[in-house]
Amino acid sequence: MIHITSKLPQTGTTIFTVMSALATQVGAINLSQGFPDYDCPPELIRLVEKAMRDGHNQYTPMAGLMPLREEISIKTEKLYGGYYNPDTEITVTAGGTQAIFTAICCAIQPNDEVIVFEPAYDSYAPAIKVMGGVVKSLELSPDDNYAIPWDMVRRLITNKTRLIILNTPHNPTATILQQNDIDELCAIVKNQDILILSDEVYEHLIYDGQTHHSMARYEELRKRSFIAVSFGKLFHTTGWKMGYCMAPAHLMAEFRKVHQFLVFSVNSPMQYAIAEYLKDENTYNGLAAFFQQKRDHFRQGMAQTRFELLPCAGSYFQSVKYHNISDEKDTDIALRITKEFGVASIPTSAFYSRGTDHHVLRFCFAKKQETLDKAVDKLMKV
Ligand code: PMP
């Protein structure tokens, strides 16, 4: 037998798969993984069905269906002012994750350093490692609401720093970048050969009338950024694995060199459907209000429990501290609450490469109101 070993973790062993499997096994309410338990808009399904019946079942162009890229360009310019040429600056991908992996693949060379803020979405570091890059992680803490210490960022930068990865709104912390973060970032990267990968998959899930500081808004950042976006979050269709990447033409040309051999082109009928669906801006403009209502409902319920709620400015995650309940490790209490009380969450130490445990759990509130109510009833007993 020939043995091979990749540099990556064993599949099925991450806490995300463990928690979901446990939730199924013990019949717990699953607020661990981030996906809705309600269906996507029926109109979208009708459009996919129509596209299939109309015979749109073969490859689309490698970069994606042009009418879809045009709609993405219009939407981006309308919302953030930055113009992306649909021909050369937008590529449709198989979800946000593929956009992220592809951007990392083309942006870095072996030994290049990549700055990652932790807690971090779990796909960044593996992609960097596969490419032989070096992860320079900077840990953020709930004690100051996960603010980025920009003086520390400055100290981390060397002549090997090639890429900074940002995520706004942020999974798992539910924070969003603020204007001062943008100002600091602009000052740091100006006149440097540093690229940015901006994970904006939750771009529309921003609450209390706050602004989404997309890299597309700021020329100093736009000109060096890959922006990864997901239709899974936008249309409650995480299982479709549809998304896109935007970047200036010279960066997108490199992105496509990888994309063409990684996936070539993505799902055709869904591209036709989404191109049509996106024409109505209400499809995305109402999303913040939709999720804000869920956030407020869940927070009201959770306020009656012994958990302490952390702020939630964006995304569909709510983090809580449990110091009033126990001083167990976050993984232990997450497993115990799933087994004993029937609600699954994610321990946020899973998002730190060193397993740093701030005693914080993450719940996903992209669920039906009745699911959230049932979960709160159970969590009240903890
Ligand atoms: N980035 C973040 C921060 C996410 O939370 C997710 C989904 N969990 C993704 C990227 C990936 O999105 P997709 O499902 O479209 O690949």
mmCIF file of C-alpha atoms and ligand atoms in Angstrom:
data_model
loop_
_atom_site.group_PDB
_atom_site.id
_atom_site.type_symbol
_atom_site.label_atom_id
_atom_site.label_comp_id
_atom_site.label_asym_id
_atom_site.label_seq_id
_atom_site.Cartn_x
_atom_site.Cartn_y
_atom_site.Cartn_z
ATOM 1 C CA MET A 1 0.000 0.000 0.000
ATOM 2 C CA ILE A 2 1.293 3.450 -0.821
ATOM 3 C CA HIS A 3 0.851 5.876 2.072
ATOM 4 C CA ILE A 4 0.287 9.545 1.544
ATOM 5 C CA THR A 5 -0.148 12.284 4.146
ATOM 6 C CA SER A 6 -1.500 15.724 3.377
ATOM 7 C CA LYS A 7 -0.735 18.633 5.690
ATOM 8 C CA LEU A 8 -4.390 18.896 6.642
ATOM 9 C CA PRO A 9 -6.594 17.650 9.489
ATOM 10 C CA GLN A 10 -8.389 14.311 9.211
ATOM 11 C CA THR A 11 -11.879 14.727 7.712
ATOM 12 C CA GLY A 12 -14.770 14.329 10.107
ATOM 13 C CA THR A 13 -12.653 15.316 13.098
ATOM 14 C CA THR A 14 -13.290 19.047 13.200
ATOM 15 C CA ILE A 15 -15.549 20.219 15.989
ATOM 16 C CA PHE A 16 -18.111 21.343 13.379
ATOM 17 C CA THR A 17 -18.715 17.838 12.081
ATOM 18 C CA VAL A 18 -18.463 16.374 15.582
ATOM 19 C CA MET A 19 -21.135 18.728 16.979
ATOM 20 C CA SER A 20 -23.537 18.195 14.084
ATOM 21 C CA ALA A 21 -23.102 14.407 14.264
ATOM 22 C CA LEU A 22 -23.677 14.470 18.014
ATOM 23 C CA ALA A 23 -26.753 16.680 17.600
ATOM 24 C CA THR A 24 -28.221 14.122 15.188
ATOM 25 C CA GLN A 25 -27.255 11.189 17.402
ATOM 26 C CA VAL A 26 -28.876 12.576 20.565
ATOM 27 C CA GLY A 27 -31.730 14.396 18.796
ATOM 28 C CA ALA A 28 -30.550 17.859 19.921
ATOM 29 C CA ILE A 29 -31.552 21.168 18.315
ATOM 30 C CA ASN A 30 -28.620 22.009 16.082
ATOM 31 C CA LEU A 31 -27.566 25.636 16.503
ATOM 32 C CA SER A 32 -23.956 24.680 15.805
ATOM 33 C CA GLN A 33 -23.339 24.792 12.046
ATOM 34 C CA GLY A 34 -24.340 27.918 10.152
ATOM 35 C CA PHE A 35 -27.241 27.028 7.903
ATOM 36 C CA PRO A 36 -30.979 27.828 7.886
ATOM 37 C CA ASP A 37 -33.586 25.225 8.875
ATOM 38 C CA TYR A 38 -36.166 26.886 6.597
ATOM 39 C CA ASP A 39 -36.415 26.798 2.829
ATOM 40 C CA CYS A 40 -35.159 29.269 0.247
ATOM 41 C CA PRO A 41 -37.565 31.577 -1.660
ATOM 42 C CA PRO A 42 -39.962 29.496 -3.857
ATOM 43 C CA GLU A 43 -39.404 31.937 -6.743
ATOM 44 C CA LEU A 44 -35.748 30.964 -6.825
ATOM 45 C CA ILE A 45 -36.636 27.286 -7.034
ATOM 46 C CA ARG A 46 -39.088 28.062 -9.828
ATOM 47 C CA LEU A 47 -36.344 29.886 -11.750
ATOM 48 C CA VAL A 48 -33.884 26.979 -11.338
ATOM 49 C CA GLU A 49 -36.532 24.540 -12.519
ATOM 50 C CA LYS A 50 -37.323 26.769 -15.494
ATOM 51 C CA ALA A 51 -33.621 27.020 -16.384
ATOM 52 C CA MET A 52 -33.322 23.228 -16.323
ATOM 53 C CA ARG A 53 -36.458 22.773 -18.448
ATOM 54 C CA ASP A 54 -35.226 25.453 -20.867
ATOM 55 C CA GLY A 55 -32.185 23.257 -21.448
ATOM 56 C CA HIS A 56 -29.551 25.254 -19.555
ATOM 57 C CA ASN A 57 -27.831 22.112 -18.402
ATOM 58 C CA GLN A 58 -24.421 22.333 -20.032
ATOM 59 C CA TYR A 59 -21.205 24.195 -19.180
ATOM 60 C CA THR A 60 -21.333 27.956 -18.866
ATOM 61 C CA PRO A 61 -18.277 30.062 -19.706
ATOM 62 C CA MET A 62 -15.368 29.425 -17.321
ATOM 63 C CA ALA A 63 -15.737 32.760 -15.500
ATOM 64 C CA GLY A 64 -19.491 32.345 -15.114
ATOM 65 C CA LEU A 65 -22.620 33.259 -17.011
ATOM 66 C CA MET A 66 -22.275 36.814 -18.338
ATOM 67 C CA PRO A 67 -25.777 38.013 -17.330
ATOM 68 C CA LEU A 68 -25.020 36.872 -13.772
ATOM 69 C CA ARG A 69 -21.661 38.638 -13.712
ATOM 70 C CA GLU A 70 -23.416 41.763 -15.019
ATOM 71 C CA GLU A 71 -25.980 41.641 -12.214
ATOM 72 C CA ILE A 72 -23.200 41.171 -9.642
ATOM 73 C CA SER A 73 -21.393 44.195 -11.064
ATOM 74 C CA ILE A 74 -24.550 46.344 -10.944
ATOM 75 C CA LYS A 75 -25.332 45.275 -7.388
ATOM 76 C CA THR A 76 -21.794 45.956 -6.171
ATOM 77 C CA GLU A 77 -21.620 49.394 -7.749
ATOM 78 C CA LYS A 78 -25.060 50.330 -6.434
ATOM 79 C CA LEU A 79 -24.202 49.257 -2.886
ATOM 80 C CA TYR A 80 -20.539 50.172 -2.521
ATOM 81 C CA GLY A 81 -19.676 52.510 -5.379
ATOM 82 C CA GLY A 82 -16.772 50.366 -6.636
ATOM 83 C CA TYR A 83 -17.102 49.238 -10.269
ATOM 84 C CA TYR A 84 -16.055 45.720 -11.272
ATOM 85 C CA ASN A 85 -15.911 44.898 -14.956
ATOM 86 C CA PRO A 86 -18.039 41.740 -15.456
ATOM 87 C CA ASP A 87 -15.775 40.648 -18.277
ATOM 88 C CA THR A 88 -12.439 40.777 -16.467
ATOM 89 C CA GLU A 89 -13.031 41.336 -12.752
ATOM 90 C CA ILE A 90 -15.767 38.934 -11.599
ATOM 91 C CA THR A 91 -15.729 35.125 -11.495
ATOM 92 C CA VAL A 92 -18.613 32.928 -10.359
ATOM 93 C CA THR A 93 -17.428 30.209 -7.962
ATOM 94 C CA ALA A 94 -18.661 27.082 -6.228
ATOM 95 C CA GLY A 95 -19.401 28.983 -3.015
ATOM 96 C CA GLY A 96 -17.394 31.380 -0.903
ATOM 97 C CA THR A 97 -14.994 28.640 0.185
ATOM 98 C CA GLN A 98 -13.811 27.979 -3.352
ATOM 99 C CA ALA A 99 -13.362 31.714 -3.930
ATOM 100 C CA ILE A 100 -11.233 31.882 -0.778
ATOM 101 C CA PHE A 101 -9.158 28.781 -1.612
ATOM 102 C CA THR A 102 -8.562 29.925 -5.189
ATOM 103 C CA ALA A 103 -7.583 33.450 -4.137
ATOM 104 C CA ILE A 104 -5.074 32.086 -1.618
ATOM 105 C CA CYS A 105 -3.698 29.647 -4.227
ATOM 106 C CA CYS A 106 -2.955 32.393 -6.693
ATOM 107 C CA ALA A 107 -1.888 35.088 -4.223
ATOM 108 C CA ILE A 108 0.895 33.336 -2.339
ATOM 109 C CA GLN A 109 4.123 31.470 -3.044
ATOM 110 C CA PRO A 110 5.897 29.072 -0.661
ATOM 111 C CA ASN A 111 7.180 30.856 2.479
ATOM 112 C CA ASP A 112 5.021 33.922 1.917
ATOM 113 C CA GLU A 113 3.447 35.122 5.141
ATOM 114 C CA VAL A 114 -0.289 35.578 5.547
ATOM 115 C CA ILE A 115 -1.813 37.529 8.434
ATOM 116 C CA VAL A 116 -4.927 35.861 9.811
ATOM 117 C CA PHE A 117 -7.005 37.191 12.691
ATOM 118 C CA GLU A 118 -8.240 34.544 15.080
ATOM 119 C CA PRO A 119 -10.837 33.363 15.840
ATOM 120 C CA ALA A 120 -10.929 32.589 12.113
ATOM 121 C CA TYR A 121 -13.121 30.660 9.699
ATOM 122 C CA ASP A 122 -11.559 27.232 9.386
ATOM 123 C CA SER A 123 -10.778 27.194 5.662
ATOM 124 C CA TYR A 124 -8.107 29.933 5.623
ATOM 125 C CA ALA A 125 -5.175 28.199 7.316
ATOM 126 C CA PRO A 126 -5.439 24.876 5.402
ATOM 127 C CA ALA A 127 -5.352 26.690 2.062
ATOM 128 C CA ILE A 128 -2.289 28.678 3.157
ATOM 129 C CA LYS A 129 -0.553 25.501 4.334
ATOM 130 C CA VAL A 130 -1.306 23.574 1.137
ATOM 131 C CA MET A 131 0.418 26.366 -0.778
ATOM 132 C CA GLY A 132 3.456 26.243 1.524
ATOM 133 C CA GLY A 133 2.654 29.652 2.997
ATOM 134 C CA VAL A 134 3.183 30.663 6.600
ATOM 135 C CA VAL A 135 0.199 31.554 8.787
ATOM 136 C CA LYS A 136 0.920 34.566 11.004
ATOM 137 C CA SER A 137 -2.041 34.540 13.304
ATOM 138 C CA LEU A 138 -3.050 37.342 15.596
ATOM 139 C CA GLU A 139 -5.448 36.438 18.375
ATOM 140 C CA LEU A 140 -8.382 38.703 19.175
ATOM 141 C CA SER A 141 -10.197 38.551 22.489
ATOM 142 C CA PRO A 142 -13.800 38.916 23.632
ATOM 143 C CA ASP A 143 -12.532 41.129 26.485
ATOM 144 C CA ASP A 144 -12.346 44.062 24.068
ATOM 145 C CA ASN A 145 -15.039 42.769 21.713
ATOM 146 C CA TYR A 146 -12.491 41.251 19.326
ATOM 147 C CA ALA A 147 -11.078 44.644 18.283
ATOM 148 C CA ILE A 148 -8.104 44.382 15.929
ATOM 149 C CA PRO A 149 -4.933 45.713 17.629
ATOM 150 C CA TRP A 150 -3.501 47.554 14.640
ATOM 151 C CA ASP A 151 -0.205 48.341 16.368
ATOM 152 C CA MET A 152 0.326 44.565 16.671
ATOM 153 C CA VAL A 153 -0.542 44.137 12.993
ATOM 154 C CA ARG A 154 2.177 46.649 12.123
ATOM 155 C CA ARG A 155 4.660 44.649 14.166
ATOM 156 C CA LEU A 156 3.701 41.395 12.403
ATOM 157 C CA ILE A 157 4.449 42.769 8.959
ATOM 158 C CA THR A 158 7.751 41.737 7.380
ATOM 159 C CA ASN A 159 9.109 41.836 3.841
ATOM 160 C CA LYS A 160 7.541 38.369 3.378
ATOM 161 C CA THR A 161 3.994 39.521 4.219
ATOM 162 C CA ARG A 162 1.979 38.920 1.084
ATOM 163 C CA LEU A 163 -1.620 38.720 2.172
ATOM 164 C CA ILE A 164 -3.939 39.891 4.960
ATOM 165 C CA ILE A 165 -7.215 37.989 5.382
ATOM 166 C CA LEU A 166 -10.208 39.884 6.719
ATOM 167 C CA ASN A 167 -13.746 38.770 7.399
ATOM 168 C CA THR A 168 -16.581 41.277 7.816
ATOM 169 C CA PRO A 169 -19.219 40.624 9.149
ATOM 170 C CA HIS A 170 -17.246 38.113 11.133
ATOM 171 C CA ASN A 171 -17.809 34.449 11.835
ATOM 172 C CA PRO A 172 -17.798 33.528 14.729
ATOM 173 C CA THR A 173 -17.604 36.846 16.625
ATOM 174 C CA ALA A 174 -20.427 38.749 14.842
ATOM 175 C CA THR A 175 -18.300 41.917 14.800
ATOM 176 C CA ILE A 176 -17.963 44.142 11.736
ATOM 177 C CA LEU A 177 -15.070 46.298 10.557
ATOM 178 C CA GLN A 178 -15.524 49.961 11.482
ATOM 179 C CA GLN A 179 -14.262 53.105 9.757
ATOM 180 C CA ASN A 180 -11.217 53.298 12.059
ATOM 181 C CA ASP A 181 -10.251 49.730 11.010
ATOM 182 C CA ILE A 182 -10.438 50.758 7.375
ATOM 183 C CA ASP A 183 -8.301 53.859 8.029
ATOM 184 C CA GLU A 184 -5.674 51.783 9.855
ATOM 185 C CA LEU A 185 -5.660 49.135 7.140
ATOM 186 C CA CYS A 186 -5.259 51.742 4.379
ATOM 187 C CA ALA A 187 -2.331 53.308 6.233
ATOM 188 C CA ILE A 188 -0.650 49.906 6.718
ATOM 189 C CA VAL A 189 -0.904 48.615 3.147
ATOM 190 C CA LYS A 190 -0.268 51.895 1.327
ATOM 191 C CA ASN A 191 2.912 51.642 -0.764
ATOM 192 C CA GLN A 192 3.396 47.990 0.253
ATOM 193 C CA ASP A 193 3.135 44.850 -1.904
ATOM 194 C CA ILE A 194 0.432 43.421 0.315
ATOM 195 C CA LEU A 195 -2.755 41.860 -1.016
ATOM 196 C CA ILE A 196 -6.037 41.530 0.857
ATOM 197 C CA LEU A 197 -8.477 38.652 0.843
ATOM 198 C CA SER A 198 -11.755 39.994 2.157
ATOM 199 C CA ASP A 199 -14.287 37.365 3.151
ATOM 200 C CA GLU A 200 -17.585 39.233 2.840
ATOM 201 C CA VAL A 201 -19.949 36.269 2.651
ATOM 202 C CA TYR A 202 -22.222 37.880 5.287
ATOM 203 C CA GLU A 203 -22.227 41.293 3.546
ATOM 204 C CA HIS A 204 -25.998 41.770 3.899
ATOM 205 C CA LEU A 205 -26.304 40.516 7.460
ATOM 206 C CA ILE A 206 -25.553 43.829 9.184
ATOM 207 C CA TYR A 207 -27.779 45.223 11.908
ATOM 208 C CA ASP A 208 -28.924 48.464 13.497
ATOM 209 C CA GLY A 209 -28.423 50.454 10.291
ATOM 210 C CA GLN A 210 -24.643 50.054 10.349
ATOM 211 C CA THR A 211 -22.505 50.198 7.204
ATOM 212 C CA HIS A 212 -20.839 47.236 5.521
ATOM 213 C CA HIS A 213 -17.276 48.416 4.951
ATOM 214 C CA SER A 214 -16.645 46.410 1.806
ATOM 215 C CA MET A 215 -13.166 46.638 0.322
ATOM 216 C CA ALA A 216 -15.007 47.657 -2.859
ATOM 217 C CA ARG A 217 -15.677 51.083 -1.290
ATOM 218 C CA TYR A 218 -12.069 52.197 -0.825
ATOM 219 C CA GLU A 219 -9.697 52.546 -3.787
ATOM 220 C CA GLU A 220 -6.550 51.931 -1.702
ATOM 221 C CA LEU A 221 -8.037 48.582 -0.602
ATOM 222 C CA ARG A 222 -10.050 47.708 -3.713
ATOM 223 C CA LYS A 223 -6.986 47.773 -5.941
ATOM 224 C CA ARG A 224 -5.295 45.017 -3.879
ATOM 225 C CA SER A 225 -8.303 42.921 -2.786
ATOM 226 C CA PHE A 226 -9.937 39.656 -3.650
ATOM 227 C CA ILE A 227 -13.493 39.857 -2.313
ATOM 228 C CA ALA A 228 -15.225 36.518 -1.647
ATOM 229 C CA VAL A 229 -19.024 36.429 -1.544
ATOM 230 C CA SER A 230 -21.551 33.600 -1.103
ATOM 231 C CA PHE A 231 -25.036 33.191 -2.547
ATOM 232 C CA GLY A 232 -25.568 30.524 0.106
ATOM 233 C CA LYS A 233 -25.843 33.233 2.764
ATOM 234 C CA LEU A 234 -27.726 35.635 0.504
ATOM 235 C CA PHE A 235 -30.539 33.316 -0.561
ATOM 236 C CA HIS A 236 -30.665 30.762 2.296
ATOM 237 C CA THR A 237 -29.183 28.165 -0.059
ATOM 238 C CA THR A 238 -25.967 26.982 1.610
ATOM 239 C CA GLY A 239 -26.318 23.603 -0.094
ATOM 240 C CA TRP A 240 -26.128 25.075 -3.579
ATOM 241 C CA LYS A 241 -22.514 26.123 -3.045
ATOM 242 C CA MET A 242 -22.708 29.192 -5.264
ATOM 243 C CA GLY A 243 -20.676 32.356 -4.823
ATOM 244 C CA TYR A 244 -18.273 34.681 -6.561
ATOM 245 C CA CYS A 245 -14.992 36.516 -6.351
ATOM 246 C CA MET A 246 -14.244 40.089 -7.395
ATOM 247 C CA ALA A 247 -10.783 41.564 -7.915
ATOM 248 C CA PRO A 248 -9.029 44.065 -10.221
ATOM 249 C CA ALA A 249 -8.362 42.607 -13.684
ATOM 250 C CA HIS A 250 -4.650 41.805 -13.168
ATOM 251 C CA LEU A 251 -5.439 39.857 -9.974
ATOM 252 C CA MET A 252 -8.536 38.214 -11.440
ATOM 253 C CA ALA A 253 -6.478 36.995 -14.416
ATOM 254 C CA GLU A 254 -4.326 35.000 -11.955
ATOM 255 C CA PHE A 255 -7.395 33.822 -10.026
ATOM 256 C CA ARG A 256 -8.869 32.417 -13.237
ATOM 257 C CA LYS A 257 -5.675 30.508 -14.035
ATOM 258 C CA VAL A 258 -6.390 28.419 -10.931
ATOM 259 C CA HIS A 259 -10.176 28.442 -11.244
ATOM 260 C CA GLN A 260 -10.100 27.021 -14.793
ATOM 261 C CA PHE A 261 -8.415 23.829 -13.600
ATOM 262 C CA LEU A 262 -10.001 23.583 -10.186
ATOM 263 C CA VAL A 263 -13.656 23.678 -11.227
ATOM 264 C CA PHE A 264 -13.743 25.148 -14.751
ATOM 265 C CA SER A 265 -17.361 26.393 -14.604
ATOM 266 C CA VAL A 266 -19.976 26.072 -11.881
ATOM 267 C CA ASN A 267 -23.595 24.890 -11.851
ATOM 268 C CA SER A 268 -25.422 26.252 -14.928
ATOM 269 C CA PRO A 269 -29.155 26.251 -14.037
ATOM 270 C CA MET A 270 -28.488 27.992 -10.753
ATOM 271 C CA GLN A 271 -26.475 30.694 -12.490
ATOM 272 C CA TYR A 272 -29.366 31.357 -14.883
ATOM 273 C CA ALA A 273 -31.815 31.478 -11.987
ATOM 274 C CA ILE A 274 -29.732 33.750 -9.765
ATOM 275 C CA ALA A 275 -29.033 36.141 -12.673
ATOM 276 C CA GLU A 276 -32.772 36.605 -13.054
ATOM 277 C CA TYR A 277 -33.525 36.718 -9.343
ATOM 278 C CA LEU A 278 -30.856 39.351 -8.560
ATOM 279 C CA LYS A 279 -32.547 41.860 -10.869
ATOM 280 C CA ASP A 280 -34.955 42.643 -8.055
ATOM 281 C CA GLU A 281 -32.940 44.434 -5.391
ATOM 282 C CA ASN A 282 -35.569 43.642 -2.760
ATOM 283 C CA THR A 283 -34.173 40.112 -2.808
ATOM 284 C CA TYR A 284 -31.110 41.320 -0.910
ATOM 285 C CA ASN A 285 -32.189 44.653 0.561
ATOM 286 C CA GLY A 286 -34.648 43.010 2.946
ATOM 287 C CA LEU A 287 -32.154 40.543 4.346
ATOM 288 C CA ALA A 288 -30.780 42.668 7.190
ATOM 289 C CA ALA A 289 -34.279 43.289 8.584
ATOM 290 C CA PHE A 290 -35.150 39.594 8.232
ATOM 291 C CA PHE A 291 -32.135 38.464 10.240
ATOM 292 C CA GLN A 292 -32.225 41.387 12.672
ATOM 293 C CA GLN A 293 -35.686 40.230 13.730
ATOM 294 C CA LYS A 294 -34.275 36.739 14.367
ATOM 295 C CA ARG A 295 -31.275 38.153 16.226
ATOM 296 C CA ASP A 296 -33.496 40.302 18.466
ATOM 297 C CA HIS A 297 -35.878 37.436 19.143
ATOM 298 C CA PHE A 298 -33.064 35.055 20.045
ATOM 299 C CA ARG A 299 -31.288 37.650 22.210
ATOM 300 C CA GLN A 300 -34.513 38.439 24.081
ATOM 301 C CA GLY A 301 -34.946 34.753 24.853
ATOM 302 C CA MET A 302 -31.297 34.214 25.760
ATOM 303 C CA ALA A 303 -31.388 37.229 28.103
ATOM 304 C CA GLN A 304 -33.529 35.066 30.392
ATOM 305 C CA THR A 305 -30.825 32.375 30.627
ATOM 306 C CA ARG A 306 -27.622 32.393 32.689
ATOM 307 C CA PHE A 307 -25.497 32.910 29.568
ATOM 308 C CA GLU A 308 -23.997 36.359 29.013
ATOM 309 C CA LEU A 309 -24.649 37.704 25.529
ATOM 310 C CA LEU A 310 -21.801 39.276 23.578
ATOM 311 C CA PRO A 311 -22.668 42.045 21.064
ATOM 312 C CA CYS A 312 -23.922 40.948 17.624
ATOM 313 C CA ALA A 313 -23.450 43.561 14.895
ATOM 314 C CA GLY A 314 -23.594 41.202 11.910
ATOM 315 C CA SER A 315 -23.614 37.597 10.582
ATOM 316 C CA TYR A 316 -26.118 35.021 11.864
ATOM 317 C CA PHE A 317 -24.162 34.018 14.931
ATOM 318 C CA GLN A 318 -24.634 34.912 18.571
ATOM 319 C CA SER A 319 -21.749 34.346 20.972
ATOM 320 C CA VAL A 320 -22.246 33.883 24.694
ATOM 321 C CA LYS A 321 -20.029 33.596 27.761
ATOM 322 C CA TYR A 322 -20.908 30.992 30.351
ATOM 323 C CA HIS A 323 -18.860 32.093 33.366
ATOM 324 C CA ASN A 324 -22.070 32.288 35.479
ATOM 325 C CA ILE A 325 -22.667 28.605 34.792
ATOM 326 C CA SER A 326 -19.361 26.772 34.899
ATOM 327 C CA ASP A 327 -15.608 27.000 34.418
ATOM 328 C CA GLU A 328 -15.449 23.935 32.164
ATOM 329 C CA LYS A 329 -13.498 24.004 28.916
ATOM 330 C CA ASP A 330 -15.680 25.313 26.078
ATOM 331 C CA THR A 331 -15.537 21.998 24.200
ATOM 332 C CA ASP A 332 -16.595 20.101 27.343
ATOM 333 C CA ILE A 333 -19.557 22.327 28.084
ATOM 334 C CA ALA A 334 -20.644 22.398 24.424
ATOM 335 C CA LEU A 335 -20.701 18.588 24.359
ATOM 336 C CA ARG A 336 -22.418 18.406 27.753
ATOM 337 C CA ILE A 337 -25.142 20.927 26.856
ATOM 338 C CA THR A 338 -25.821 18.995 23.651
ATOM 339 C CA LYS A 339 -26.140 15.683 25.490
ATOM 340 C CA GLU A 340 -27.833 16.822 28.707
ATOM 341 C CA PHE A 341 -29.974 19.737 27.544
ATOM 342 C CA GLY A 342 -30.397 19.041 23.818
ATOM 343 C CA VAL A 343 -28.919 22.132 22.132
ATOM 344 C CA ALA A 344 -25.753 22.006 20.031
ATOM 345 C CA SER A 345 -23.397 25.001 19.768
ATOM 346 C CA ILE A 346 -19.797 25.535 18.672
ATOM 347 C CA PRO A 347 -17.032 26.133 21.216
ATOM 348 C CA THR A 348 -15.107 29.111 19.868
ATOM 349 C CA SER A 349 -11.712 27.642 20.799
ATOM 350 C CA ALA A 350 -12.222 25.716 17.532
ATOM 351 C CA PHE A 351 -11.511 28.946 15.659
ATOM 352 C CA TYR A 352 -8.099 29.470 17.299
ATOM 353 C CA SER A 353 -5.130 27.505 15.944
ATOM 354 C CA ARG A 354 -3.761 27.196 19.507
ATOM 355 C CA GLY A 355 -7.185 26.223 20.845
ATOM 356 C CA THR A 356 -7.398 29.380 22.987
ATOM 357 C CA ASP A 357 -10.404 29.050 25.242
ATOM 358 C CA HIS A 358 -12.144 32.278 26.270
ATOM 359 C CA HIS A 359 -15.132 30.281 27.537
ATOM 360 C CA VAL A 360 -17.367 31.439 24.697
ATOM 361 C CA LEU A 361 -19.949 29.403 22.749
ATOM 362 C CA ARG A 362 -21.407 30.305 19.339
ATOM 363 C CA PHE A 363 -25.047 29.734 18.427
ATOM 364 C CA CYS A 364 -26.475 30.110 14.909
ATOM 365 C CA PHE A 365 -29.810 31.955 14.827
ATOM 366 C CA ALA A 366 -30.616 31.384 11.124
ATOM 367 C CA LYS A 367 -33.472 29.169 12.276
ATOM 368 C CA LYS A 368 -37.259 29.197 12.369
ATOM 369 C CA GLN A 369 -38.693 31.142 15.291
ATOM 370 C CA GLU A 370 -40.106 27.933 16.772
ATOM 371 C CA THR A 371 -36.653 26.307 16.646
ATOM 372 C CA LEU A 372 -35.121 29.293 18.445
ATOM 373 C CA ASP A 373 -37.916 29.257 21.046
ATOM 374 C CA LYS A 374 -37.452 25.547 21.711
ATOM 375 C CA ALA A 375 -33.683 26.024 22.030
ATOM 376 C CA VAL A 376 -34.108 28.925 24.485
ATOM 377 C CA ASP A 377 -36.530 26.851 26.590
ATOM 378 C CA LYS A 378 -33.879 24.164 26.892
ATOM 379 C CA LEU A 379 -31.026 26.599 27.496
ATOM 380 C CA MET A 380 -33.015 28.195 30.313
ATOM 381 C CA LYS A 381 -32.473 25.002 32.298
ATOM 382 C CA VAL A 382 -28.676 25.159 31.990
HETATM 383 N N1 PMP B 1 -16.552 32.407 5.027
HETATM 384 C C1 PMP B 1 -17.187 32.362 6.203
HETATM 385 C C2 PMP B 1 -16.752 33.293 7.278
HETATM 386 C C3 PMP B 1 -18.227 31.449 6.403
HETATM 387 O O1 PMP B 1 -18.842 31.410 7.588
HETATM 388 C C4 PMP B 1 -18.600 30.586 5.344
HETATM 389 C C5 PMP B 1 -19.704 29.572 5.495
HETATM 390 N N2 PMP B 1 -19.814 28.968 6.704
HETATM 391 C C6 PMP B 1 -17.907 30.680 4.137
HETATM 392 C C7 PMP B 1 -16.893 31.597 4.010
HETATM 393 C C8 PMP B 1 -18.190 29.754 2.981
HETATM 394 O O2 PMP B 1 -19.287 30.006 2.253
HETATM 395 P P1 PMP B 1 -19.829 28.911 1.204
HETATM 396 O O3 PMP B 1 -20.737 28.010 1.947
HETATM 397 O O4 PMP B 1 -20.488 29.724 0.158
HETATM 398 O O5 PMP B 1 -18.633 28.189 0.691
#
